[in-house]
Coordinates of C-alpha atoms and ligand atoms in Angstrom, one line a residue:
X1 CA -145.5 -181.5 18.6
X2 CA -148.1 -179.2 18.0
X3 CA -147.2 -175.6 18.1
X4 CA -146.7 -175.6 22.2
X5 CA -143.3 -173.7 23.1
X6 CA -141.7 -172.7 26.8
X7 CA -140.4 -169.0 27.1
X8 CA -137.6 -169.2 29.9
X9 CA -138.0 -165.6 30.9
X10 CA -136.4 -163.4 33.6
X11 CA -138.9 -161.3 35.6
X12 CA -136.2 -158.8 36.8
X13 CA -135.2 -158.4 40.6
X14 CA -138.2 -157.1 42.1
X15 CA -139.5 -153.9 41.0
X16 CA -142.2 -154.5 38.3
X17 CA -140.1 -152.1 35.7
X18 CA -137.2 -154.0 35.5
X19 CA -138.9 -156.9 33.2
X20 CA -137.5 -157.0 29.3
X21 CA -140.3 -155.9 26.4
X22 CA -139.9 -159.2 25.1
X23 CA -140.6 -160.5 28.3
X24 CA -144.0 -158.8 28.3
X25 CA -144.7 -159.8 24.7
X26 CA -144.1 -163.6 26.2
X27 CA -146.6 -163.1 29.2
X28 CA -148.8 -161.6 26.6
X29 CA -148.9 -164.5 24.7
X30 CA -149.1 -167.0 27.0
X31 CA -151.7 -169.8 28.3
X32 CA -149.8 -171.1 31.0
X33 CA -147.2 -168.8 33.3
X34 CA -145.3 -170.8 35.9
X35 CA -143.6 -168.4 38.2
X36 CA -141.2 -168.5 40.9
X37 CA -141.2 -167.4 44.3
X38 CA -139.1 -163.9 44.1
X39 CA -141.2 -162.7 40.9
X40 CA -143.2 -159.9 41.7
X41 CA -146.8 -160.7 41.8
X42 CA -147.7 -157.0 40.2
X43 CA -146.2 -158.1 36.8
X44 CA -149.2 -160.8 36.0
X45 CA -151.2 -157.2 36.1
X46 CA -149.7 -158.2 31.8
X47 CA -151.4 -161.7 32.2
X48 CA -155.0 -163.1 31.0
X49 CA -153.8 -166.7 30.9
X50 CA -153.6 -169.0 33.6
X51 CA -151.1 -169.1 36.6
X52 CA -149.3 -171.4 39.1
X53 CA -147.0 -170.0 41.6
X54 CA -144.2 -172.9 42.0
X55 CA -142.5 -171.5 44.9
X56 CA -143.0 -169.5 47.3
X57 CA -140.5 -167.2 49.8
X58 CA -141.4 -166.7 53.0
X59 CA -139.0 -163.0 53.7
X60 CA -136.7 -163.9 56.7
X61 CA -136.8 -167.6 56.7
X62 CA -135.8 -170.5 53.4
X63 CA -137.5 -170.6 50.3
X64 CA -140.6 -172.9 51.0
X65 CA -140.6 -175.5 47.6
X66 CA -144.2 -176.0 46.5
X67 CA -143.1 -177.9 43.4
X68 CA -139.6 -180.0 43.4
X69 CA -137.3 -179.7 40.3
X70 CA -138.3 -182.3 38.7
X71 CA -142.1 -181.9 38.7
X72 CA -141.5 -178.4 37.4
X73 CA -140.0 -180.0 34.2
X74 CA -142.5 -182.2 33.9
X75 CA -145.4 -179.6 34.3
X76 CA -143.2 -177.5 31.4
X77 CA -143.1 -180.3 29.3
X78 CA -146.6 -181.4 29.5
X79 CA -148.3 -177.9 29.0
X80 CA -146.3 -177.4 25.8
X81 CA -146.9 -180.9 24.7
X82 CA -150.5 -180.1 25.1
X83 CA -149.6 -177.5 22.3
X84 CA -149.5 -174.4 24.9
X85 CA -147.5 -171.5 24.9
X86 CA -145.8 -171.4 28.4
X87 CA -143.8 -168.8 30.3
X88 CA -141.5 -169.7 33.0
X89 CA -140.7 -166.8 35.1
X90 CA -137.9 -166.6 37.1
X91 CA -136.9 -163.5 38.9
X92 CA -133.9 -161.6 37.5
X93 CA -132.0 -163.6 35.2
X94 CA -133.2 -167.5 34.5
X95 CA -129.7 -168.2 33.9
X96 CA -128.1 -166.7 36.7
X97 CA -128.5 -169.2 40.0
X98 CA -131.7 -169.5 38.6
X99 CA -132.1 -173.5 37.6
X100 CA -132.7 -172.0 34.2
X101 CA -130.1 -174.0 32.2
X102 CA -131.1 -177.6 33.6
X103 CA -135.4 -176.5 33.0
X104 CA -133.4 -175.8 29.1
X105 CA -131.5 -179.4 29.3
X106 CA -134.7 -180.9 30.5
X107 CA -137.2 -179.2 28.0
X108 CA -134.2 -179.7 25.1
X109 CA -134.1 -183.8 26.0
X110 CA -138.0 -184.0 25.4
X111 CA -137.6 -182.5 21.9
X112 CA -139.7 -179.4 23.4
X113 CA -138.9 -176.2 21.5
X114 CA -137.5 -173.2 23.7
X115 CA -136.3 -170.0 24.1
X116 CA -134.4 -168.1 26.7
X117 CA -135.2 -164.1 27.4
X118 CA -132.7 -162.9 29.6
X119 CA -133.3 -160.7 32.5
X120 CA -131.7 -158.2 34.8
X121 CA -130.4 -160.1 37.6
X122 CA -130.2 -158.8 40.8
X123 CA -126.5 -157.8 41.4
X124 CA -126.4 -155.1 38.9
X125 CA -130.2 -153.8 39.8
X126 CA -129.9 -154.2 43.3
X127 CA -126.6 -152.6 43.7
X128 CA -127.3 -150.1 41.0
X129 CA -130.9 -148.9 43.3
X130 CA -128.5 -148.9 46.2
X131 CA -126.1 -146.5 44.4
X132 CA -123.2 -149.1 44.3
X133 CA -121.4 -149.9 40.7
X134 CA -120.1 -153.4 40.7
X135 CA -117.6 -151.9 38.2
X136 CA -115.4 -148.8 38.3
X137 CA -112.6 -147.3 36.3
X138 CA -110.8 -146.6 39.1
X139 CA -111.9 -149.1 41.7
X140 CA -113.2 -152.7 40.0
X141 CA -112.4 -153.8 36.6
X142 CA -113.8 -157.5 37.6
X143 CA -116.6 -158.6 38.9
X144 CA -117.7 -162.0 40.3
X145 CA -120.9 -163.6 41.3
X146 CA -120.9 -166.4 43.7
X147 CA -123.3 -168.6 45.3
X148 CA -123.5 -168.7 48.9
X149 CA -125.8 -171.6 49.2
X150 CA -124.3 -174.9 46.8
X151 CA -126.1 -177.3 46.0
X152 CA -126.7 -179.5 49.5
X153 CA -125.6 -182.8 47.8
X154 CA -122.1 -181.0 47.3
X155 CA -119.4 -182.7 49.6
X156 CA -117.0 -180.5 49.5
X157 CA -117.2 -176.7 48.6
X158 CA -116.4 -175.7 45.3
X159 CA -115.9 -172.1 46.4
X160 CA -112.1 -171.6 47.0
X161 CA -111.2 -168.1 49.1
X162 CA -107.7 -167.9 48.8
X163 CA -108.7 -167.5 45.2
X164 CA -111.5 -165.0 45.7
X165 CA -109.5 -163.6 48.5
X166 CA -107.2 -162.2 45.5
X167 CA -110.2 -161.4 43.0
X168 CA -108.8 -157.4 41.7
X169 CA -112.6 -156.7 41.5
X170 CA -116.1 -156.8 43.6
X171 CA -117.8 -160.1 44.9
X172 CA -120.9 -160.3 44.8
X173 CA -122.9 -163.3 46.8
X174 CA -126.1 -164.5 46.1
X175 CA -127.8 -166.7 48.4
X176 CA -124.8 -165.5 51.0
X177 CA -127.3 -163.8 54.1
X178 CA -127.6 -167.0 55.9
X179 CA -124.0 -167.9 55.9
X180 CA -122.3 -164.3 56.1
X181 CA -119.9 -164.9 59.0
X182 CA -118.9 -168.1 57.2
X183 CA -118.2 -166.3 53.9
X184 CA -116.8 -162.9 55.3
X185 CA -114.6 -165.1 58.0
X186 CA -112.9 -167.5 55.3
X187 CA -112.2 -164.5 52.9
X188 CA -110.7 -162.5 55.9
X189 CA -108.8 -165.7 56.8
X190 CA -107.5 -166.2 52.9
X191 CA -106.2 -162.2 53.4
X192 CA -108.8 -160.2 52.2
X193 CA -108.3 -156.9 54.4
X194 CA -111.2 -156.5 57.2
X195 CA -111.3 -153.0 56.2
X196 CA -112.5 -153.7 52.7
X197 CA -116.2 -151.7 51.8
X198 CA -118.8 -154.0 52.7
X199 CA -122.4 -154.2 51.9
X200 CA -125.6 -156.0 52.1
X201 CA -128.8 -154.8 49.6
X202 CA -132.0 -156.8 50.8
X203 CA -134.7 -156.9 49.0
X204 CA -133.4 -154.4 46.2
X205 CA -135.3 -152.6 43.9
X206 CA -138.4 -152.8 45.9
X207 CA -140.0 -150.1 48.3
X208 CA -138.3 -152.5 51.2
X209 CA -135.2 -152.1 49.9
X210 CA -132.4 -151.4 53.3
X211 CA -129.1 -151.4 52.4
X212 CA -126.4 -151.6 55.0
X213 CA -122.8 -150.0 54.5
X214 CA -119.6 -150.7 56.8
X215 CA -115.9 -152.6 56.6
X216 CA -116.1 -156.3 56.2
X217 CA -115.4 -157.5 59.3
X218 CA -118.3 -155.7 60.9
X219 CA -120.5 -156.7 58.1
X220 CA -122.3 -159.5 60.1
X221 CA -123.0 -157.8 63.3
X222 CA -124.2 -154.7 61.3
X223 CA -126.6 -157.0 59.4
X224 CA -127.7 -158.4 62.2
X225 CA -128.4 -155.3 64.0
X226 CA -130.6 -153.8 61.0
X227 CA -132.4 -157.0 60.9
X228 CA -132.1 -157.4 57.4
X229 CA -133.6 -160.3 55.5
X230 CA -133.7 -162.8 52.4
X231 CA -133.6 -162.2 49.3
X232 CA -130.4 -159.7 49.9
X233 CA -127.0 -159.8 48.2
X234 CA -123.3 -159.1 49.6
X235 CA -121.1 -156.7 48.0
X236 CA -117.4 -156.5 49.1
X237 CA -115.2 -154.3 47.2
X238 CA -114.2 -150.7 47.0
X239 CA -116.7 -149.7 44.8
X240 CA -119.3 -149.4 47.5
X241 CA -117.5 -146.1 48.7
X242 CA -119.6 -144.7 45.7
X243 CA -122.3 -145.4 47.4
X244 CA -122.6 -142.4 49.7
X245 CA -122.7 -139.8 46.3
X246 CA -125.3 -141.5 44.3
X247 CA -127.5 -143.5 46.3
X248 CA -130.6 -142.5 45.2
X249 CA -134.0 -145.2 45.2
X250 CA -134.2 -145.3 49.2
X251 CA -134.6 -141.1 49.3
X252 CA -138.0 -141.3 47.0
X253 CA -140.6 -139.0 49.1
X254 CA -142.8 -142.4 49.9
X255 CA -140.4 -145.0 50.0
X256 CA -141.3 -147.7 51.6
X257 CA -144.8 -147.1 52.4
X258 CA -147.9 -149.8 51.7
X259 CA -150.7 -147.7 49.7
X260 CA -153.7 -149.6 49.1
X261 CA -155.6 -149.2 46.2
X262 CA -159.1 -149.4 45.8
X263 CA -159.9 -149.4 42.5
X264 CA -161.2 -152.7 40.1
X265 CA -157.7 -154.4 39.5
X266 CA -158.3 -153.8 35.7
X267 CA -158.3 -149.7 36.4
X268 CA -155.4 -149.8 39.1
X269 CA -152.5 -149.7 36.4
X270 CA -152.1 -145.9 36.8
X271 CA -152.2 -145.9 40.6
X272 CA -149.5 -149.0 40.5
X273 CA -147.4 -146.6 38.5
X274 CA -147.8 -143.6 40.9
X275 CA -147.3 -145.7 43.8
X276 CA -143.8 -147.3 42.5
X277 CA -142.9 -144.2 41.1
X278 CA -142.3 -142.7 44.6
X279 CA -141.1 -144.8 45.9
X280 CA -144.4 -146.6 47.7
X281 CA -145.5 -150.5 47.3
X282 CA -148.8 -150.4 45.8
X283 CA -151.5 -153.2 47.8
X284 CA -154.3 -153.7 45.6
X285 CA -157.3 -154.0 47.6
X286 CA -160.1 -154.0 44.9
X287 CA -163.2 -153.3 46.4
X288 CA -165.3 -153.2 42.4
X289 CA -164.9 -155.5 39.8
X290 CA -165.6 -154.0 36.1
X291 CA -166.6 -156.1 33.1
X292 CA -168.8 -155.7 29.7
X293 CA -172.3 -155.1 30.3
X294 CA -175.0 -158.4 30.9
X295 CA -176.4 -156.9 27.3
X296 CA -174.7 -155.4 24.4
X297 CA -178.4 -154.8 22.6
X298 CA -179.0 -151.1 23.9
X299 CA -175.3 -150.2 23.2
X300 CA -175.4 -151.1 19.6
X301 CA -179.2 -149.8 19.4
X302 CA -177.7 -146.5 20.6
X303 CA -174.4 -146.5 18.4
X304 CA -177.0 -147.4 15.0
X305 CA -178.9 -144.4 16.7
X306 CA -176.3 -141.8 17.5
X307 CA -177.9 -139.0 15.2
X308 CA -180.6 -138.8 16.8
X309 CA -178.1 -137.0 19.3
X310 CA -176.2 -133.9 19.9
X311 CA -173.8 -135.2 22.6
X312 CA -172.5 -137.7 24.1
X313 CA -170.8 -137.7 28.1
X314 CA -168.5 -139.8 29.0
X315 CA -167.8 -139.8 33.0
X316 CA -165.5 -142.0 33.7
X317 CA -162.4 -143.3 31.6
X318 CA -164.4 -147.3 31.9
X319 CA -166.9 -145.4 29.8
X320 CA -164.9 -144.4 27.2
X321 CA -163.2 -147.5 26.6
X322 CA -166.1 -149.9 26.7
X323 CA -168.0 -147.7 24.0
X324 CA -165.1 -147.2 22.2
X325 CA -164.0 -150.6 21.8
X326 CA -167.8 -151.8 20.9
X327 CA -168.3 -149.2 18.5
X328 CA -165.3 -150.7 16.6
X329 CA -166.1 -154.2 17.5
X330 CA -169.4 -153.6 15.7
X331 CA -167.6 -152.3 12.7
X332 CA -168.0 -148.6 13.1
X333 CA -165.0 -146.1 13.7
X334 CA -165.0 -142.0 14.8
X335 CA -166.1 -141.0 11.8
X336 CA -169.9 -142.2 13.6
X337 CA -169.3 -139.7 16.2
X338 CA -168.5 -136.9 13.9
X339 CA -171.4 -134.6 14.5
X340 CA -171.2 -135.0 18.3
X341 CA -169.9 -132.8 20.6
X342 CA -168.3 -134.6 23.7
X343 CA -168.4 -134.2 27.7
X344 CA -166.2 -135.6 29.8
X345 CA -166.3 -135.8 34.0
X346 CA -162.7 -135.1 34.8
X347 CA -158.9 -135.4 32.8
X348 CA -158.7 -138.9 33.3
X349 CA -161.6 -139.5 31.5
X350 CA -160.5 -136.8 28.8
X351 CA -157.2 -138.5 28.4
X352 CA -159.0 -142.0 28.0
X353 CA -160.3 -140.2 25.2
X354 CA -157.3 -139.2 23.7
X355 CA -155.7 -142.9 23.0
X356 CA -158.6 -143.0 20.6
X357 CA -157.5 -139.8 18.7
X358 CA -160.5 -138.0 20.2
X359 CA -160.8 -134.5 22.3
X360 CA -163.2 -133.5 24.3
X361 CA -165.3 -130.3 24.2
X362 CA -165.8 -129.6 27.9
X363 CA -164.1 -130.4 31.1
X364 CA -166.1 -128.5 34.7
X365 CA -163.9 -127.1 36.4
X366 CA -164.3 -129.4 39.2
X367 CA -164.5 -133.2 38.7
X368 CA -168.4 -133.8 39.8
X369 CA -171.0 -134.7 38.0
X370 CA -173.4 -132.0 39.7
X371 CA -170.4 -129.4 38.0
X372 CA -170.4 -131.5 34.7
X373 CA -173.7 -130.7 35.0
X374 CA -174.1 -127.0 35.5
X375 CA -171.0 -126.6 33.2
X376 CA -173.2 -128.5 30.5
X377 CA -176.5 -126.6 31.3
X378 CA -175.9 -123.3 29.0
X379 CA -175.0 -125.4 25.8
X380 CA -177.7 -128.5 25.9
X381 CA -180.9 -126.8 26.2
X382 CA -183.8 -129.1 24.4
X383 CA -180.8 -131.0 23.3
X384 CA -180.2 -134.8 23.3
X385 CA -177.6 -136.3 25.1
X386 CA -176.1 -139.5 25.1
X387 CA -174.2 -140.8 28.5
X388 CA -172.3 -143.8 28.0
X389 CA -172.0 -145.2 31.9
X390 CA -172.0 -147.6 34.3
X391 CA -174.9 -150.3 35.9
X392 CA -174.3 -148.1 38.8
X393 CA -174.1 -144.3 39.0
X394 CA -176.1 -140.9 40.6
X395 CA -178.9 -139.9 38.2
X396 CA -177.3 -136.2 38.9
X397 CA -177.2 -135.9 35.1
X398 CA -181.1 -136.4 34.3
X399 CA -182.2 -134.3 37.0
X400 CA -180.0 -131.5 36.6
X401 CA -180.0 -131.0 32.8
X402 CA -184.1 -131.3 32.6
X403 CA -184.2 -127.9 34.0
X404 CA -183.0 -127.0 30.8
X405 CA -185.4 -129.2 29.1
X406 CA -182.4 -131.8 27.5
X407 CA -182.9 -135.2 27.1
X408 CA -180.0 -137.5 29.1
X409 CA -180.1 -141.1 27.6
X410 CA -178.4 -143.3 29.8
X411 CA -176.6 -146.3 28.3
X412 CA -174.8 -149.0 30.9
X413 CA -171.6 -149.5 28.8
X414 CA -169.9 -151.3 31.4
X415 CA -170.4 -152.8 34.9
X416 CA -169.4 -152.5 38.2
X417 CA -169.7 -154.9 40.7
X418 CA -168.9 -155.3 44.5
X419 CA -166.0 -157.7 45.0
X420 CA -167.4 -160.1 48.1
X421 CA -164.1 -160.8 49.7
X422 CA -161.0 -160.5 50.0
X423 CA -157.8 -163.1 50.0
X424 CA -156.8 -164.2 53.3
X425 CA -153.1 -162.5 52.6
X426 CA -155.1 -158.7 52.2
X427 CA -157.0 -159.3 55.5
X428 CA -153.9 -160.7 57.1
X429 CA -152.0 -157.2 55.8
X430 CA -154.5 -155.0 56.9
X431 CA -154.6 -156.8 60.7
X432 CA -151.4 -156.6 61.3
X433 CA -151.5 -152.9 60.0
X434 CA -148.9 -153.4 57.4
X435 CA -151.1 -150.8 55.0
X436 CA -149.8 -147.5 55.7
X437 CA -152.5 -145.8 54.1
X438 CA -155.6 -146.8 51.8
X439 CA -157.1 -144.4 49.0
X440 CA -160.6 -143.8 48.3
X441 CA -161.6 -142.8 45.2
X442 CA -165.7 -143.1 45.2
X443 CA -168.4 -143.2 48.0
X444 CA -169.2 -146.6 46.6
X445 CA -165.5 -148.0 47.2
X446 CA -165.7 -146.1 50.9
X447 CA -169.0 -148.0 51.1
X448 CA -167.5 -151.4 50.1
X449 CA -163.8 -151.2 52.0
X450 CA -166.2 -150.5 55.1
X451 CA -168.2 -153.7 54.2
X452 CA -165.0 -156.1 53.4
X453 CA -162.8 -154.5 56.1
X454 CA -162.8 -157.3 59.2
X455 CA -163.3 -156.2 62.6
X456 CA -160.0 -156.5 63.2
X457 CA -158.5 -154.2 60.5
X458 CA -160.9 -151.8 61.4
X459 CA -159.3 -151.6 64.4
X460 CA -156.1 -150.7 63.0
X461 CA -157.9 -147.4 60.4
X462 CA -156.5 -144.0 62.2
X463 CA -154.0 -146.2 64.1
X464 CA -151.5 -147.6 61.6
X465 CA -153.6 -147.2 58.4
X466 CA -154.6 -144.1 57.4
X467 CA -156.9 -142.9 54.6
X468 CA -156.8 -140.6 52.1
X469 CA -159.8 -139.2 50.4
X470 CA -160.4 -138.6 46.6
X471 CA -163.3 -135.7 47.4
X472 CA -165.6 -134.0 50.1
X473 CA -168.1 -136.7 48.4
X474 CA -166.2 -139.4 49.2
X475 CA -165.5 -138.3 53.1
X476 CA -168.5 -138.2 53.3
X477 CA -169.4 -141.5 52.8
X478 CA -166.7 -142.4 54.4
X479 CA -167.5 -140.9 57.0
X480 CA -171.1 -141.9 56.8
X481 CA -169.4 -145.7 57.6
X482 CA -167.7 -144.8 60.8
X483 CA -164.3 -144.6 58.8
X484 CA -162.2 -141.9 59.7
X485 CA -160.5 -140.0 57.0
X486 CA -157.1 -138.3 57.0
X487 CA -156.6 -136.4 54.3
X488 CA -158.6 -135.2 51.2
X489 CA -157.4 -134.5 47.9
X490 CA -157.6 -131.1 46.7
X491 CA -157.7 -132.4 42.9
X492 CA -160.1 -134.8 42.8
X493 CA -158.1 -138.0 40.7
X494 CA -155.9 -140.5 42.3
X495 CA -152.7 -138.0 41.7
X496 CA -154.7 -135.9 43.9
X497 CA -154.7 -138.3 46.5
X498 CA -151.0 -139.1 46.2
X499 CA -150.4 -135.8 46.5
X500 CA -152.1 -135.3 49.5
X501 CA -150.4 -138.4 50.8
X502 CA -147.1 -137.0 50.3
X503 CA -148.2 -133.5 52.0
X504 CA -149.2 -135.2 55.3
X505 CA -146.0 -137.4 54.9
X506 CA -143.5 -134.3 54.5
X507 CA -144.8 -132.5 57.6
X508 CA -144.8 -135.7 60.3
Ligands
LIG601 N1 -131.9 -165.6 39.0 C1 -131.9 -164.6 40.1 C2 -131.1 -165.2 41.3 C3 -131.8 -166.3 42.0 S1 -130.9 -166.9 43.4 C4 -131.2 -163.4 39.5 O1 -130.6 -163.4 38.4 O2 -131.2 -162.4 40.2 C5 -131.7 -166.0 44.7 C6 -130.8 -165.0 45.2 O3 -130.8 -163.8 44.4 C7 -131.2 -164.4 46.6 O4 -130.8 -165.3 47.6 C8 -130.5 -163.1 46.6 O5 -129.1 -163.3 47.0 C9 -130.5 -162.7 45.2 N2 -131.7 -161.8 45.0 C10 -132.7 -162.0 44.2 N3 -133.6 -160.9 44.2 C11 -133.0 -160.0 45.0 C12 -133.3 -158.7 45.5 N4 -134.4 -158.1 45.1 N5 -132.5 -158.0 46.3 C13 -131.4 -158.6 46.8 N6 -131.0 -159.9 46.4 C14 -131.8 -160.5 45.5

């Protein structure tokens, strides 16, 4: 068949991170990505193609099946007959309780070409964010992963106790949280000592991660009592002990906190990164959507132009990439921007800069464009200056810099566009005030989460949700809306806001 081909990919447990290289190259690639119910919706962030969820997990209660086995195949089979590359992504390992092997069999019997990119499946990830090593020189030279949950047609259990009763190594169960007093009973039962180390990791590798930690035959009731929920695993085995000396993930200074993020999804992949780095579950919450400009004509006009000027402004990193990328597009490279000296609003936009193998001549001090401005004003007089910027922007730039008689040509390089709502699962998040806190990084997004905020959620901004500021500018404006802000940056960039985040979190 023509060219179409099925990637059988593992997503990783949970935590965007823990996907392969090669599984990135394959979402890269491909037109159609068929995911499963535990993959992380933050990895299609690598994704332009088109996407189906087949599955999706309700936490606490079964896995609700959208699509049955079968039709799965059959969607597989047909894409790739159709000559498309397809990704099926299954969370940690495809292979490991995953259905991956018969999705193989199936693709295999209808002559459809494959391959298989492992991935990290949960019990090492989970266990090794809860601080737990399923092996150990001195206390597990085995390990063994078990299904709690067999397939339903089963009559009779394949799992024998006595047997893992006796395993000299841990057990880990998948699928085990809904039947834990049936599993911890029969292995206590089969002689597995009630004081064996014990534990449950639910949702590992996330910013929900809980982990609880006792001897086996308390294990249920403890579970019970913390409330935890699906997907978890159950460890048994002395290695746990090891547990209380390296458990590491659930201290990060914002674990477990919702941030939402305001910014266009396109420019949230830094903020994603901040969030998960401590610990935090980013929410996107886009309130702008970015794309090319409506017309390319005055962009290339001005790039066949550009020595008719002296310098060129870039204030945001959008900017830089849009005119950057077109400049190339339309066959040019830095060597056009040669005689140019170059502005830029803030670091962000100065490192933007940088992937291009270009510095900047001038950061302000502060990241406004009324300091941009005055830092500009002593170097530009009667100059020309080129400001490559959005549909949307303060004309600070003209008005300042005429005092010093310089010409500020405006080109719109990219635009910027309100989103007009959002999807029922944000609003539902924001109700129910699971969003600990939002950041705002403009007046315009302050503007626009005040517009797409319901009554409801509203409600909950100063109660459960807090917000966190970018810049006196942007409290303003915020404030200007009736929205209440709790903390300010004192950098103005989103590690500033972070920062701040973590300030007001360390002293409650
Ligand atoms: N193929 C997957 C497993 C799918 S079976 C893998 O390799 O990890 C689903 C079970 O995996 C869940 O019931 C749970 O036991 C376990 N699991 C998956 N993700 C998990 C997570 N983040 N934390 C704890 N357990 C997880």
């Amino acid at each position: 068949m023509a060219g179409g081909k099925v990637y059988l990919v593992g997503a990783g447990p949970g935590d965007p991170g823990l996907i392969t290289i090669k599984g990135i190259e394959c979402l890269q690639q491909a037109d159609l990505i068929l995911y499963d119910g535990l993959v992380n919706p933050l990895l299609l962030q690598h994704v332009s193609s088109a996407v189906e969820r087949t599955c999706r997990v309700e936490v606490g209660s079964k896995n609700r099946r959208m699509l049955q086995q079968d039709e799965i195949n059959q969607r597989l089979i047909a894409a790739a007959r159709e000559g498309k590359i397809v990704v099926r992504l299954k969370g940690g390992d495809p292979f490991i309780f995953g259905r991956g092997s018969e999705e193989a069999v199936a693709l295999r019997n209808a002559g459809i070409d494959f391959e298989v990119v492992p991935g990290i499946t949960a019990a090492t990830a989970a266990a090794g964010y809860a601080g737990i090593s399923v092996t150990h020189r001195a206390h597990a030279s085995a390990v063994a992963l078990i299904t709690g949950h067999e397939d339903p047609d089963k009559t009779d259990s394949s799992l024998d106790f006595e047997v893992l009763a006796k395993f000299p190594g841990t057990l880990v169960f998948y699928m085990g949280l809904h039947k834990i007093d049936h599993i911890v009973n029969s292995l206590i039962q089969a002689g597995k000592s009630k004081d064996t180390l014990a534990a449950v990791i639910s949702r590992g590798t996330t910013p929900f991660q809980k982990t609880v930690q006792t001897n086996l035959s308390e294990l249920p009731e403890s579970v019970r009592q913390a409330g935890l929920v699906a997907p978890s695993l159950i460890v048994i085995g002395e290695c746990v002990s090891l547990r209380d000396q390296i458990a590491w993930f659930e201290q990060k200074p914002l674990f477990g906190l919702r941030i939402g993020i305001t910014r266009s999804w396109e420019q949230s992949a830094t903020e994603i990164k901040f969030a998960l780095k401590s610990g935090a579950q980013p929410v996107l919450l886009p309130t702008i959507e970015i794309g090319p400009p409506r017309d390319w004509k005055p962009v290339d006009d001005a790039i066949s132009h550009l020595d008719k000027y002296q310098w060129l402004v870039f204030t945001s990193a959008n900017g830089v990439q849009y005119f950057l990328n077109r400049l190339w597009e339309i066959g040019f490279d830095a060597r056009r921007l040669a005689h140019l000296k170059i502005a830029t609003i803030g670091p962000s936009t100065a490192e933007a800069l940088n992937a291009y193998h270009l510095r900047t001549d001038l950061i302000p001090s502060h990241y406004r464009a009324e300091d941009l401005a005055e830092a500009l004003k002593p170097l530009v007089g009667q100059q020309k200056i080129l400001w490559a910027g959005a549909n949307r922007g303060r004309e600070v730039l003209q008005r300042e810099l005429a005092e010093v008689s310089a010409t500020v040509d405006k080109v719109v390089v990219y635009e910027n566009h309100d989103v007009k709502a959002w999807d029922s699962e944000s609003i539902n998040l924001l109700e129910s005030g699971e969003v600990d806190w939002i950041g705002l990084s403009s007046p315009s997004i302050a503007r626009n989460l005040s517009r797409l905020l319901s009554d409801k959620a509203r409600e909950q901004i100063g109660k459960t949700i807090k917000l966190a500021s970018i810049s006196p500018v942007t409290t303003q404006a915020a404030r200007e809306v009736g929205l209440q802000i709790a903390v300010e940056a004192e950098e103005y960039h989103w590690e500033g806001i972070f920062a701040a985040i973590l300030k007001q979190q360390s002293s409650t």
